[in-house]
Amino acid sequence: MFMTISTTGTPERPATDLGFLLHKHPDKAQTFSTSHGTAHVFYPEASPERCTAALLLEVDPVALVRRGKGKGRGGAPDAALASYVNDRPYAASSLMSVAMTTVFKSALRGDCRAMPDRAAAPLPLRVEVPALPARGGAELVAKLFGPLGWARVEAEPVPLDERFPEWGDSRYVRLVLEGELRLSDALRQLYVLLPVLDDAKHYWVAPDEVDKLLRAGEGWLAAHPEHRLITSRYLSRRWGLTRQAEQALELVRLAESDDLDVESVDNAVDETTDTPERPVPLAHQRREAILAALHGAGAARVLDLGCGQGQLVQALLKDVRFTEILGVDVSMRALTIAARRLRLERMGERQSRRVALLQGSLTYTDKRLRGYDAAVLSEVVEHLDLPRLPALEYAVFGSARPRTVLVTTPNVEYNVRWETLPAGHVRHGDHRFEWTRAEFGDWAEGVADRYGYTVAFTPVGPDDPEVGPPTQMAVFTLAESGAESGAASDNGKNRNTNEREKEAKAA
């Protein structure tokens, strides 16, 4: 099993810098033990103009059988023979990926204390793998490596037997990649895609493989057009793990689309503990006010947009008047906790038909959210940056367009009544803003006017005569006049479409 990595250089930046980046001296041949054989690293050529590092992996078939997932399987003589007579010692596969993590561990991370600038910069690279199993042929090789920045992707099919061309080609190709990439990026791509092309792994795929895939795929996998195939094959088609990886990648895509960190997007859950909401009495009063407003509107099918850990969904589920409940949140951690809180896996069939949880961003339109009687945005809007509010407005009021929309948000005027809250501070570290009653009223009336709704306001919690209630709620109701409503919707749609186009150009 063989692979070479080559680069070119100049007298000022010699190609032998590759030895520093790989942490392997060009003048030495080094040997490393792996769980299934021996890996050798040596340099067939090393000059200032051109340097090539070679990784040769000698696989021990006996160790592979004894330690592999096939141990003890197969009673037939041909099955036993196949454990020892196969392509593993010769064709690059997951065995090569494991050897890379053993031999080039620091290079995979992009660590190089001696030359940090060189490690962070693209290099002219040429990677060659003489024998690569490719289930899907040269076409799939091009689909996998083509979008990753390589200027040349060549996958030359290997014939079954050159003496008998009529037999056709084998499933193996000779892979050549050329382009300017960071060495760490190239190695991480190979680490993932070698077993993907082979469509097999020599070891049992455990849950920690999801973390390995996400680490190695950071910066390129989420946006790859073939990410679903890559994820499925890398995780040996274990659907539970594949679904977990896809959910994590979806969160990365949502964060990148808004130019945010994943941590700042996935912030609905306290990192330290799953604690009840504080203060509990106000949280309870807020849910009671929402339930009362939904009853008054006669809603049966309800969206909980930004459902968090599922407290409101749980309260809705206890009331048989709500026949369909959909909780939506961008945070998979929050949805996982919500599913555990609701005991979805143990729920009876009749009850489970009433409730579902969905990952999604509230600033993007989603056809699945249309047709509901009511939507609830409970303590959600203040978590968005103000420039993102027009996108949320259109997604909820312009696209989903339920008959009733309930929005609750803190009343910043009431903050002076919280003895433990320092002056000038917001109630939650992730709040981008907190509105006064006048500011909330202006916003709500503007939204209602643009999208053909009427709006009324309800206090939640003790209504202080000086500073008002701790929480303020707006109840939006779709106007009955179809022409007026349609015109307002169109105006809102055009206005918010322009807003989103400006944001996209700015991004």
Short mmCIF file of C-alpha atoms in Angstrom, two decimals:
data_model
loop_
_atom_site.label_atom_id
_atom_site.label_comp_id
_atom_site.label_asym_id
_atom_site.label_seq_id
_atom_site.Cartn_x
_atom_site.Cartn_y
_atom_site.Cartn_z
CA MET A 1 0.00 0.00 0.00
CA PHE A 2 1.75 3.13 -1.24
CA MET A 3 1.23 6.90 -1.41
CA THR A 4 3.51 9.82 -2.30
CA ILE A 5 3.25 13.54 -1.55
CA SER A 6 5.42 15.90 -3.60
CA THR A 7 6.00 19.64 -3.67
CA THR A 8 8.28 22.07 -5.49
CA GLY A 9 10.25 25.01 -4.15
CA THR A 10 12.76 27.76 -4.70
CA PRO A 11 16.15 28.58 -3.10
CA GLU A 12 14.33 31.00 -0.78
CA ARG A 13 11.59 28.49 0.07
CA PRO A 14 13.11 25.05 -0.57
CA ALA A 15 10.87 22.09 -1.25
CA THR A 16 12.58 20.22 1.60
CA ASP A 17 10.48 22.30 3.97
CA LEU A 18 8.03 19.45 3.44
CA GLY A 19 10.09 17.52 5.98
CA PHE A 20 9.36 20.16 8.64
CA LEU A 21 5.63 20.12 7.85
CA LEU A 22 5.44 16.33 8.01
CA HIS A 23 7.79 16.18 11.03
CA LYS A 24 9.89 13.61 9.17
CA HIS A 25 13.51 14.34 8.22
CA PRO A 26 14.23 13.91 4.47
CA ASP A 27 17.61 12.27 5.17
CA LYS A 28 16.12 9.45 7.22
CA ALA A 29 13.96 6.42 6.57
CA GLN A 30 11.66 5.87 9.53
CA THR A 31 9.50 2.93 10.60
CA PHE A 32 6.32 2.99 12.69
CA SER A 33 4.23 0.16 14.12
CA THR A 34 0.48 0.21 13.52
CA SER A 35 -2.21 -2.14 14.78
CA HIS A 36 -2.26 -4.00 11.46
CA GLY A 37 1.29 -3.81 10.19
CA THR A 38 4.29 -1.54 9.69
CA ALA A 39 4.45 1.92 8.12
CA HIS A 40 7.60 3.28 6.48
CA VAL A 41 8.28 6.93 5.63
CA PHE A 42 11.13 7.82 3.27
CA TYR A 43 12.01 10.40 0.63
CA PRO A 44 12.72 9.12 -2.92
CA GLU A 45 13.88 12.67 -3.80
CA ALA A 46 14.77 15.67 -1.66
CA SER A 47 16.21 18.80 -3.22
CA PRO A 48 15.45 22.52 -2.93
CA GLU A 49 13.58 22.29 -6.25
CA ARG A 50 11.51 19.16 -5.60
CA CYS A 51 10.80 16.95 -2.62
CA THR A 52 8.73 13.75 -2.40
CA ALA A 53 7.66 11.96 0.78
CA ALA A 54 6.49 8.37 0.47
CA LEU A 55 4.32 6.36 2.86
CA LEU A 56 4.59 2.60 2.45
CA LEU A 57 2.28 0.45 4.56
CA GLU A 58 3.02 -3.25 4.98
CA VAL A 59 -0.16 -4.95 6.18
CA ASP A 60 -0.04 -8.11 8.25
CA PRO A 61 -3.03 -10.20 7.03
CA VAL A 62 -2.98 -12.36 10.17
CA ALA A 63 -3.12 -9.32 12.46
CA LEU A 64 -5.89 -7.90 10.30
CA VAL A 65 -8.04 -11.01 10.77
CA ARG A 66 -7.32 -11.32 14.49
CA ARG A 67 -8.03 -7.68 15.29
CA GLY A 68 -10.61 -6.92 12.59
CA LYS A 69 -14.36 -7.00 12.77
CA GLY A 70 -14.42 -10.25 10.79
CA LYS A 71 -12.85 -12.29 13.58
CA GLY A 72 -14.56 -15.64 14.00
CA ARG A 73 -16.92 -15.19 11.04
CA GLY A 74 -17.36 -17.56 8.13
CA GLY A 75 -17.19 -21.33 8.48
CA ALA A 76 -16.72 -22.12 4.80
CA PRO A 77 -13.16 -22.69 3.49
CA ASP A 78 -13.52 -19.98 0.80
CA ALA A 79 -14.66 -17.43 3.41
CA ALA A 80 -11.70 -18.30 5.63
CA LEU A 81 -9.33 -18.00 2.67
CA ALA A 82 -10.73 -14.58 1.73
CA SER A 83 -9.64 -13.29 5.12
CA TYR A 84 -6.02 -13.84 4.12
CA VAL A 85 -6.09 -13.51 0.32
CA ASN A 86 -7.40 -10.02 -0.51
CA ASP A 87 -6.35 -6.58 -1.72
CA ARG A 88 -5.69 -5.09 1.71
CA PRO A 89 -1.88 -5.16 1.55
CA TYR A 90 -1.85 -3.41 -1.83
CA ALA A 91 -4.78 -1.00 -2.31
CA ALA A 92 -5.17 2.21 -0.28
CA SER A 93 -8.11 2.02 2.12
CA SER A 94 -9.08 2.78 5.70
CA LEU A 95 -5.85 1.04 6.70
CA MET A 96 -3.93 3.84 5.00
CA SER A 97 -6.08 6.45 6.77
CA VAL A 98 -5.25 4.92 10.16
CA ALA A 99 -1.56 4.83 9.24
CA MET A 100 -1.72 8.53 8.32
CA THR A 101 -3.06 9.42 11.78
CA THR A 102 -0.17 7.45 13.31
CA VAL A 103 2.61 8.81 11.12
CA PHE A 104 1.39 12.32 10.18
CA LYS A 105 -0.65 13.21 13.27
CA SER A 106 0.78 16.72 13.70
CA ALA A 107 0.64 17.44 9.97
CA LEU A 108 -3.04 16.50 9.89
CA ARG A 109 -3.71 19.13 12.55
CA GLY A 110 -1.60 21.70 10.71
CA ASP A 111 0.87 22.02 13.60
CA CYS A 112 4.44 23.06 12.84
CA ARG A 113 6.30 25.09 15.45
CA ALA A 114 9.34 25.43 13.25
CA MET A 115 7.40 26.89 10.29
CA PRO A 116 3.89 27.94 11.34
CA ASP A 117 3.53 30.36 8.40
CA ARG A 118 4.50 27.65 5.92
CA ALA A 119 1.98 25.21 7.46
CA ALA A 120 -0.81 27.79 7.19
CA ALA A 121 -0.08 28.64 3.54
CA PRO A 122 -1.02 26.70 0.38
CA LEU A 123 1.73 24.64 -1.24
CA PRO A 124 2.06 23.30 -4.79
CA LEU A 125 1.22 19.66 -4.06
CA ARG A 126 1.12 16.45 -6.06
CA VAL A 127 -0.40 13.39 -4.43
CA GLU A 128 -0.22 10.00 -6.09
CA VAL A 129 -1.87 6.75 -5.00
CA PRO A 130 -0.97 3.95 -7.48
CA ALA A 131 -3.77 1.58 -6.40
CA LEU A 132 -6.99 3.01 -5.02
CA PRO A 133 -10.25 1.01 -4.84
CA ALA A 134 -13.03 3.21 -6.21
CA ARG A 135 -16.56 1.86 -6.00
CA GLY A 136 -18.14 4.29 -8.41
CA GLY A 137 -15.18 4.54 -10.75
CA ALA A 138 -13.24 7.52 -12.01
CA GLU A 139 -16.42 9.57 -12.24
CA LEU A 140 -16.98 9.35 -8.48
CA VAL A 141 -13.33 10.20 -7.80
CA ALA A 142 -13.79 13.42 -9.79
CA LYS A 143 -17.02 14.24 -7.93
CA LEU A 144 -15.34 13.82 -4.55
CA PHE A 145 -12.01 15.59 -5.14
CA GLY A 146 -13.10 18.08 -7.84
CA PRO A 147 -14.90 20.56 -5.52
CA LEU A 148 -12.00 20.65 -3.04
CA GLY A 149 -9.67 23.03 -4.88
CA TRP A 150 -7.47 20.60 -6.83
CA ALA A 151 -6.46 21.92 -10.24
CA ARG A 152 -6.02 18.40 -11.60
CA VAL A 153 -7.88 15.25 -10.57
CA GLU A 154 -6.85 12.22 -12.60
CA ALA A 155 -8.24 8.76 -11.92
CA GLU A 156 -6.82 6.31 -14.46
CA PRO A 157 -8.66 2.97 -14.39
CA VAL A 158 -6.50 -0.08 -13.85
CA PRO A 159 -7.34 -2.93 -16.28
CA LEU A 160 -8.15 -6.34 -14.89
CA ASP A 161 -5.42 -7.86 -17.06
CA GLU A 162 -3.43 -5.94 -19.64
CA ARG A 163 -3.09 -9.14 -21.68
CA PHE A 164 -6.86 -9.43 -21.99
CA PRO A 165 -8.27 -5.91 -22.59
CA GLU A 166 -11.66 -7.39 -23.40
CA TRP A 167 -12.05 -8.19 -19.71
CA GLY A 168 -12.39 -4.47 -19.04
CA ASP A 169 -11.25 -2.39 -16.12
CA SER A 170 -11.02 -3.35 -12.47
CA ARG A 171 -12.53 -1.30 -9.64
CA TYR A 172 -9.09 0.21 -8.95
CA VAL A 173 -7.72 3.50 -10.24
CA ARG A 174 -4.37 5.27 -10.21
CA LEU A 175 -5.06 8.58 -8.48
CA VAL A 176 -3.11 11.77 -9.17
CA LEU A 177 -4.02 15.07 -7.50
CA GLU A 178 -2.30 18.37 -8.28
CA GLY A 179 -3.04 21.83 -6.94
CA GLU A 180 -2.19 24.48 -4.37
CA LEU A 181 -3.62 23.52 -0.98
CA ARG A 182 -2.53 23.58 2.61
CA LEU A 183 -0.84 20.30 3.45
CA SER A 184 -3.16 19.71 6.43
CA ASP A 185 -6.23 20.18 4.20
CA ALA A 186 -4.93 17.70 1.64
CA LEU A 187 -4.15 15.08 4.31
CA ARG A 188 -7.55 15.46 5.98
CA GLN A 189 -9.33 15.09 2.66
CA LEU A 190 -7.41 11.89 1.93
CA TYR A 191 -8.05 10.60 5.44
CA VAL A 192 -11.81 10.80 4.85
CA LEU A 193 -12.11 10.00 1.16
CA LEU A 194 -9.85 6.94 0.89
CA PRO A 195 -12.24 4.71 2.90
CA VAL A 196 -15.22 6.46 1.28
CA LEU A 197 -14.05 5.42 -2.19
CA ASP A 198 -13.30 1.90 -0.96
CA ASP A 199 -16.78 1.90 0.65
CA ALA A 200 -15.49 -0.32 3.45
CA LYS A 201 -13.67 -0.15 6.75
CA HIS A 202 -11.45 -2.71 8.37
CA TYR A 203 -12.76 -1.94 11.87
CA TRP A 204 -16.09 -1.57 13.62
CA VAL A 205 -17.58 1.91 13.23
CA ALA A 206 -18.34 3.20 16.72
CA PRO A 207 -20.11 6.47 17.68
CA ASP A 208 -16.77 8.27 18.09
CA GLU A 209 -16.34 7.98 14.31
CA VAL A 210 -18.78 10.88 13.96
CA ASP A 211 -16.40 13.16 15.85
CA LYS A 212 -13.47 11.94 13.74
CA LEU A 213 -15.39 12.72 10.56
CA LEU A 214 -16.38 16.20 11.73
CA ARG A 215 -12.82 17.04 12.80
CA ALA A 216 -11.30 15.85 9.54
CA GLY A 217 -14.08 17.45 7.49
CA GLU A 218 -13.88 20.85 9.15
CA GLY A 219 -13.84 23.63 6.58
CA TRP A 220 -14.82 21.53 3.54
CA LEU A 221 -17.28 18.72 4.24
CA ALA A 222 -20.36 20.79 5.16
CA ALA A 223 -20.34 22.60 1.81
CA HIS A 224 -19.36 19.57 -0.30
CA PRO A 225 -22.06 18.71 -2.87
CA GLU A 226 -21.59 14.99 -2.10
CA HIS A 227 -21.60 15.36 1.69
CA ARG A 228 -24.46 12.87 2.12
CA LEU A 229 -22.65 10.12 0.21
CA ILE A 230 -19.39 10.87 2.01
CA THR A 231 -21.05 10.77 5.42
CA SER A 232 -22.99 7.59 4.71
CA ARG A 233 -20.04 5.66 3.33
CA TYR A 234 -17.55 6.89 5.94
CA LEU A 235 -19.88 5.71 8.71
CA SER A 236 -20.48 2.36 6.99
CA ARG A 237 -24.14 3.24 6.36
CA ARG A 238 -25.00 3.16 10.04
CA TRP A 239 -28.07 5.33 9.72
CA GLY A 240 -28.18 6.56 13.30
CA LEU A 241 -24.60 7.83 13.13
CA THR A 242 -25.14 9.22 9.63
CA ARG A 243 -28.16 11.18 10.81
CA GLN A 244 -26.17 12.53 13.77
CA ALA A 245 -23.35 13.67 11.49
CA GLU A 246 -25.73 15.28 8.99
CA GLN A 247 -27.45 17.22 11.75
CA ALA A 248 -24.08 18.54 12.94
CA LEU A 249 -23.13 19.51 9.37
CA GLU A 250 -26.47 21.29 8.91
CA LEU A 251 -25.68 23.38 11.98
CA VAL A 252 -22.30 24.26 10.47
CA ARG A 253 -23.97 25.33 7.21
CA LEU A 254 -26.47 27.50 9.06
CA ALA A 255 -23.67 29.16 11.04
CA GLU A 256 -21.58 29.77 7.92
CA SER A 257 -24.54 31.25 6.05
CA ASP A 258 -24.94 33.85 8.82
CA ASP A 259 -21.16 34.31 9.27
CA LEU A 260 -21.35 33.11 12.87
CA ASP A 261 -19.56 30.55 15.03
CA VAL A 262 -21.33 27.24 15.53
CA GLU A 263 -21.26 27.84 19.29
CA SER A 264 -23.08 31.16 18.95
CA VAL A 265 -25.78 29.53 16.78
CA ASP A 266 -26.18 26.47 18.99
CA ASN A 267 -26.70 28.46 22.20
CA ALA A 268 -30.13 27.37 23.36
CA VAL A 269 -28.78 25.04 26.07
CA ASP A 270 -26.77 25.94 29.16
CA GLU A 271 -23.37 24.28 28.80
CA THR A 272 -23.12 23.36 32.48
CA THR A 273 -26.45 21.81 33.32
CA ASP A 274 -30.00 21.21 32.16
CA THR A 275 -31.64 23.46 34.74
CA PRO A 276 -35.21 24.71 34.93
CA GLU A 277 -35.97 28.14 33.55
CA ARG A 278 -35.39 31.08 35.89
CA PRO A 279 -37.36 32.64 37.30
CA VAL A 280 -39.73 29.67 37.33
CA PRO A 281 -42.90 31.60 38.33
CA LEU A 282 -42.55 33.99 35.35
CA ALA A 283 -41.83 31.12 32.96
CA HIS A 284 -44.97 29.38 34.17
CA GLN A 285 -47.05 32.55 33.80
CA ARG A 286 -45.70 33.04 30.28
CA ARG A 287 -46.74 29.55 29.20
CA GLU A 288 -50.17 30.01 30.76
CA ALA A 289 -50.63 33.30 28.89
CA ILE A 290 -49.63 31.65 25.61
CA LEU A 291 -52.02 28.72 26.16
CA ALA A 292 -54.85 31.12 26.96
CA ALA A 293 -54.18 33.17 23.80
CA LEU A 294 -54.09 30.00 21.68
CA HIS A 295 -57.39 28.83 23.16
CA GLY A 296 -58.91 32.24 22.46
CA ALA A 297 -57.79 32.01 18.83
CA GLY A 298 -59.26 28.50 18.46
CA ALA A 299 -55.89 27.12 17.28
CA ALA A 300 -55.47 23.35 16.91
CA ARG A 301 -52.28 23.08 14.82
CA VAL A 302 -49.46 25.02 16.47
CA LEU A 303 -45.83 25.89 15.63
CA ASP A 304 -43.41 26.51 18.50
CA LEU A 305 -40.68 28.45 16.71
CA GLY A 306 -37.48 28.46 18.76
CA CYS A 307 -38.80 25.68 20.99
CA GLY A 308 -35.54 25.29 22.94
CA GLN A 309 -35.68 22.45 25.45
CA GLY A 310 -39.38 21.79 24.79
CA GLN A 311 -41.11 23.23 27.87
CA LEU A 312 -43.90 24.85 25.84
CA VAL A 313 -44.24 21.83 23.54
CA GLN A 314 -44.69 19.68 26.64
CA ALA A 315 -47.43 22.01 27.94
CA LEU A 316 -49.18 22.01 24.56
CA LEU A 317 -49.05 18.23 24.37
CA LYS A 318 -50.94 17.91 27.66
CA ASP A 319 -53.92 19.77 26.16
CA VAL A 320 -55.97 17.59 23.82
CA ARG A 321 -57.31 20.65 22.00
CA PHE A 322 -53.99 20.94 20.22
CA THR A 323 -54.04 18.21 17.60
CA GLU A 324 -50.69 18.90 15.92
CA ILE A 325 -47.59 20.49 17.46
CA LEU A 326 -44.32 21.17 15.64
CA GLY A 327 -41.30 22.39 17.60
CA VAL A 328 -38.56 24.08 15.56
CA ASP A 329 -35.10 25.10 16.75
CA VAL A 330 -31.67 25.64 15.21
CA SER A 331 -29.92 23.87 18.11
CA MET A 332 -29.64 20.10 17.88
CA ARG A 333 -28.60 19.94 21.53
CA ALA A 334 -31.82 21.70 22.50
CA LEU A 335 -33.89 19.36 20.30
CA THR A 336 -32.17 16.33 21.82
CA ILE A 337 -33.05 17.52 25.32
CA ALA A 338 -36.59 18.31 24.17
CA ALA A 339 -36.98 14.78 22.77
CA ARG A 340 -35.76 13.36 26.07
CA ARG A 341 -38.08 15.64 28.05
CA LEU A 342 -41.07 14.56 25.92
CA ARG A 343 -39.98 10.90 25.96
CA LEU A 344 -40.59 10.66 22.23
CA GLU A 345 -39.04 7.20 21.98
CA ARG A 346 -41.47 5.79 24.58
CA MET A 347 -44.52 7.74 23.43
CA GLY A 348 -47.53 5.81 22.18
CA GLU A 349 -48.38 5.88 18.50
CA ARG A 350 -51.51 7.98 18.92
CA GLN A 351 -49.73 10.60 21.00
CA SER A 352 -46.59 10.63 18.84
CA ARG A 353 -48.69 11.53 15.78
CA ARG A 354 -49.50 14.87 17.46
CA VAL A 355 -45.92 16.10 17.95
CA ALA A 356 -42.72 16.45 15.94
CA LEU A 357 -39.38 18.25 16.34
CA LEU A 358 -37.57 19.89 13.44
CA GLN A 359 -34.16 21.55 13.09
CA GLY A 360 -34.27 24.79 11.15
CA SER A 361 -33.33 28.45 11.12
CA LEU A 362 -36.17 30.91 11.65
CA THR A 363 -34.60 33.43 9.30
CA TYR A 364 -35.18 31.17 6.26
CA THR A 365 -38.45 30.29 4.61
CA ASP A 366 -39.57 26.70 4.99
CA LYS A 367 -42.58 25.22 3.16
CA ARG A 368 -43.05 22.71 5.99
CA LEU A 369 -44.16 25.54 8.29
CA ARG A 370 -47.11 26.59 6.16
CA GLY A 371 -50.75 25.79 6.91
CA TYR A 372 -50.68 25.98 10.71
CA ASP A 373 -53.32 27.76 12.78
CA ALA A 374 -50.85 29.52 15.05
CA ALA A 375 -47.15 30.14 15.59
CA VAL A 376 -45.45 31.02 18.87
CA LEU A 377 -42.18 32.97 19.17
CA SER A 378 -41.63 32.83 22.93
CA GLU A 379 -38.51 34.76 24.05
CA VAL A 380 -36.95 34.36 20.59
CA VAL A 381 -36.70 37.68 18.75
CA GLU A 382 -34.28 39.20 21.27
CA HIS A 383 -31.73 36.48 20.43
CA LEU A 384 -31.41 37.75 16.83
CA ASP A 385 -29.27 40.61 15.63
CA LEU A 386 -31.52 43.49 14.61
CA PRO A 387 -30.47 43.32 10.90
CA ARG A 388 -31.76 39.71 10.85
CA LEU A 389 -35.27 40.59 12.06
CA PRO A 390 -36.65 41.42 8.57
CA ALA A 391 -35.70 37.91 7.42
CA LEU A 392 -37.53 36.36 10.39
CA GLU A 393 -40.53 38.61 9.78
CA TYR A 394 -40.87 37.44 6.19
CA ALA A 395 -40.25 33.77 7.03
CA VAL A 396 -43.03 33.78 9.66
CA PHE A 397 -45.55 36.45 8.59
CA GLY A 398 -44.93 36.45 4.83
CA SER A 399 -44.16 32.79 4.04
CA ALA A 400 -45.55 30.52 6.82
CA ARG A 401 -48.45 32.96 7.37
CA PRO A 402 -50.42 31.32 10.22
CA ARG A 403 -53.74 32.85 11.25
CA THR A 404 -52.35 33.76 14.68
CA VAL A 405 -48.81 34.64 15.77
CA LEU A 406 -47.82 35.12 19.41
CA VAL A 407 -44.57 36.94 20.22
CA THR A 408 -43.28 37.34 23.77
CA THR A 409 -40.14 39.29 24.70
CA PRO A 410 -38.67 40.88 27.85
CA ASN A 411 -39.74 44.39 28.82
CA VAL A 412 -36.44 46.18 29.45
CA GLU A 413 -38.18 48.82 31.58
CA TYR A 414 -38.93 46.14 34.18
CA ASN A 415 -35.24 45.26 34.59
CA VAL A 416 -34.86 47.84 37.37
CA ARG A 417 -37.09 45.60 39.51
CA TRP A 418 -34.60 42.69 39.35
CA GLU A 419 -32.39 43.20 42.39
CA THR A 420 -29.72 40.78 41.13
CA LEU A 421 -29.48 42.34 37.63
CA PRO A 422 -26.80 45.07 37.37
CA ALA A 423 -27.91 48.36 35.86
CA GLY A 424 -27.60 48.46 32.09
CA HIS A 425 -27.34 44.67 31.73
CA VAL A 426 -29.72 42.48 29.75
CA ARG A 427 -31.35 39.40 31.30
CA HIS A 428 -29.45 36.81 29.26
CA GLY A 429 -25.92 36.97 27.88
CA ASP A 430 -27.16 36.04 24.40
CA HIS A 431 -29.81 38.78 24.17
CA ARG A 432 -28.88 41.11 21.31
CA PHE A 433 -31.37 43.73 22.56
CA GLU A 434 -34.30 44.21 24.93
CA TRP A 435 -37.16 46.53 23.97
CA THR A 436 -39.17 49.06 25.91
CA ARG A 437 -42.95 48.80 25.60
CA ALA A 438 -42.96 51.63 23.06
CA GLU A 439 -40.20 50.03 20.96
CA PHE A 440 -41.94 46.66 20.98
CA GLY A 441 -45.23 48.33 20.06
CA ASP A 442 -43.67 50.19 17.12
CA TRP A 443 -42.06 47.01 15.80
CA ALA A 444 -45.21 44.90 16.17
CA GLU A 445 -47.47 47.49 14.55
CA GLY A 446 -45.03 47.86 11.66
CA VAL A 447 -44.99 44.10 11.08
CA ALA A 448 -48.78 43.90 11.28
CA ASP A 449 -49.13 46.73 8.75
CA ARG A 450 -46.65 45.23 6.29
CA TYR A 451 -48.08 41.72 6.31
CA GLY A 452 -51.83 42.24 6.72
CA TYR A 453 -52.28 41.42 10.42
CA THR A 454 -53.90 43.19 13.32
CA VAL A 455 -52.08 43.24 16.65
CA ALA A 456 -53.07 43.48 20.31
CA PHE A 457 -50.82 43.56 23.38
CA THR A 458 -51.08 41.55 26.60
CA PRO A 459 -48.97 41.92 29.77
CA VAL A 460 -47.42 38.77 31.21
CA GLY A 461 -46.57 38.72 34.89
CA PRO A 462 -47.22 41.44 37.47
CA ASP A 463 -48.12 44.69 35.67
CA ASP A 464 -46.15 47.35 37.54
CA PRO A 465 -47.85 50.77 37.26
CA GLU A 466 -44.51 52.50 36.62
CA VAL A 467 -42.46 50.11 34.47
CA GLY A 468 -45.07 47.67 33.16
CA PRO A 469 -44.92 43.83 33.16
CA PRO A 470 -41.71 41.77 33.07
CA THR A 471 -42.79 40.16 29.80
CA GLN A 472 -44.78 41.71 26.98
CA MET A 473 -46.80 39.69 24.45
CA ALA A 474 -48.11 40.70 21.04
CA VAL A 475 -51.02 38.73 19.56
CA PHE A 476 -51.10 39.03 15.76
CA THR A 477 -54.27 38.02 13.90
CA LEU A 478 -54.47 37.69 10.14
CA ALA A 479 -56.81 40.37 8.73
CA GLU A 480 -60.07 39.11 7.19
CA SER A 481 -59.91 41.34 4.12
CA GLY A 482 -58.25 39.24 1.44
CA ALA A 483 -57.31 42.13 -0.86
CA GLU A 484 -55.88 44.25 1.93
CA SER A 485 -54.06 41.29 3.39
CA GLY A 486 -52.67 40.22 0.03
CA ALA A 487 -51.43 43.70 -0.83
CA ALA A 488 -49.76 44.04 2.55
CA SER A 489 -48.19 40.61 2.15
CA ASP A 490 -46.82 41.50 -1.28
CA ASN A 491 -45.38 44.77 0.02
CA GLY A 492 -43.79 42.93 2.92
CA LYS A 493 -42.47 40.24 0.61
CA ASN A 494 -40.84 42.73 -1.77
CA ARG A 495 -39.39 44.78 1.04
CA ASN A 496 -37.93 41.79 2.89
CA THR A 497 -36.69 40.15 -0.28
CA ASN A 498 -34.67 43.29 -0.97
CA GLU A 499 -33.37 43.22 2.60
CA ARG A 500 -32.24 39.60 2.22
CA GLU A 501 -30.59 40.30 -1.13
CA LYS A 502 -28.63 43.15 0.44
CA GLU A 503 -27.53 40.86 3.30
CA ALA A 504 -26.47 38.15 0.84
CA LYS A 505 -24.37 40.65 -1.16
CA ALA A 506 -22.80 41.99 2.00
CA ALA A 507 -21.94 38.44 3.15
#
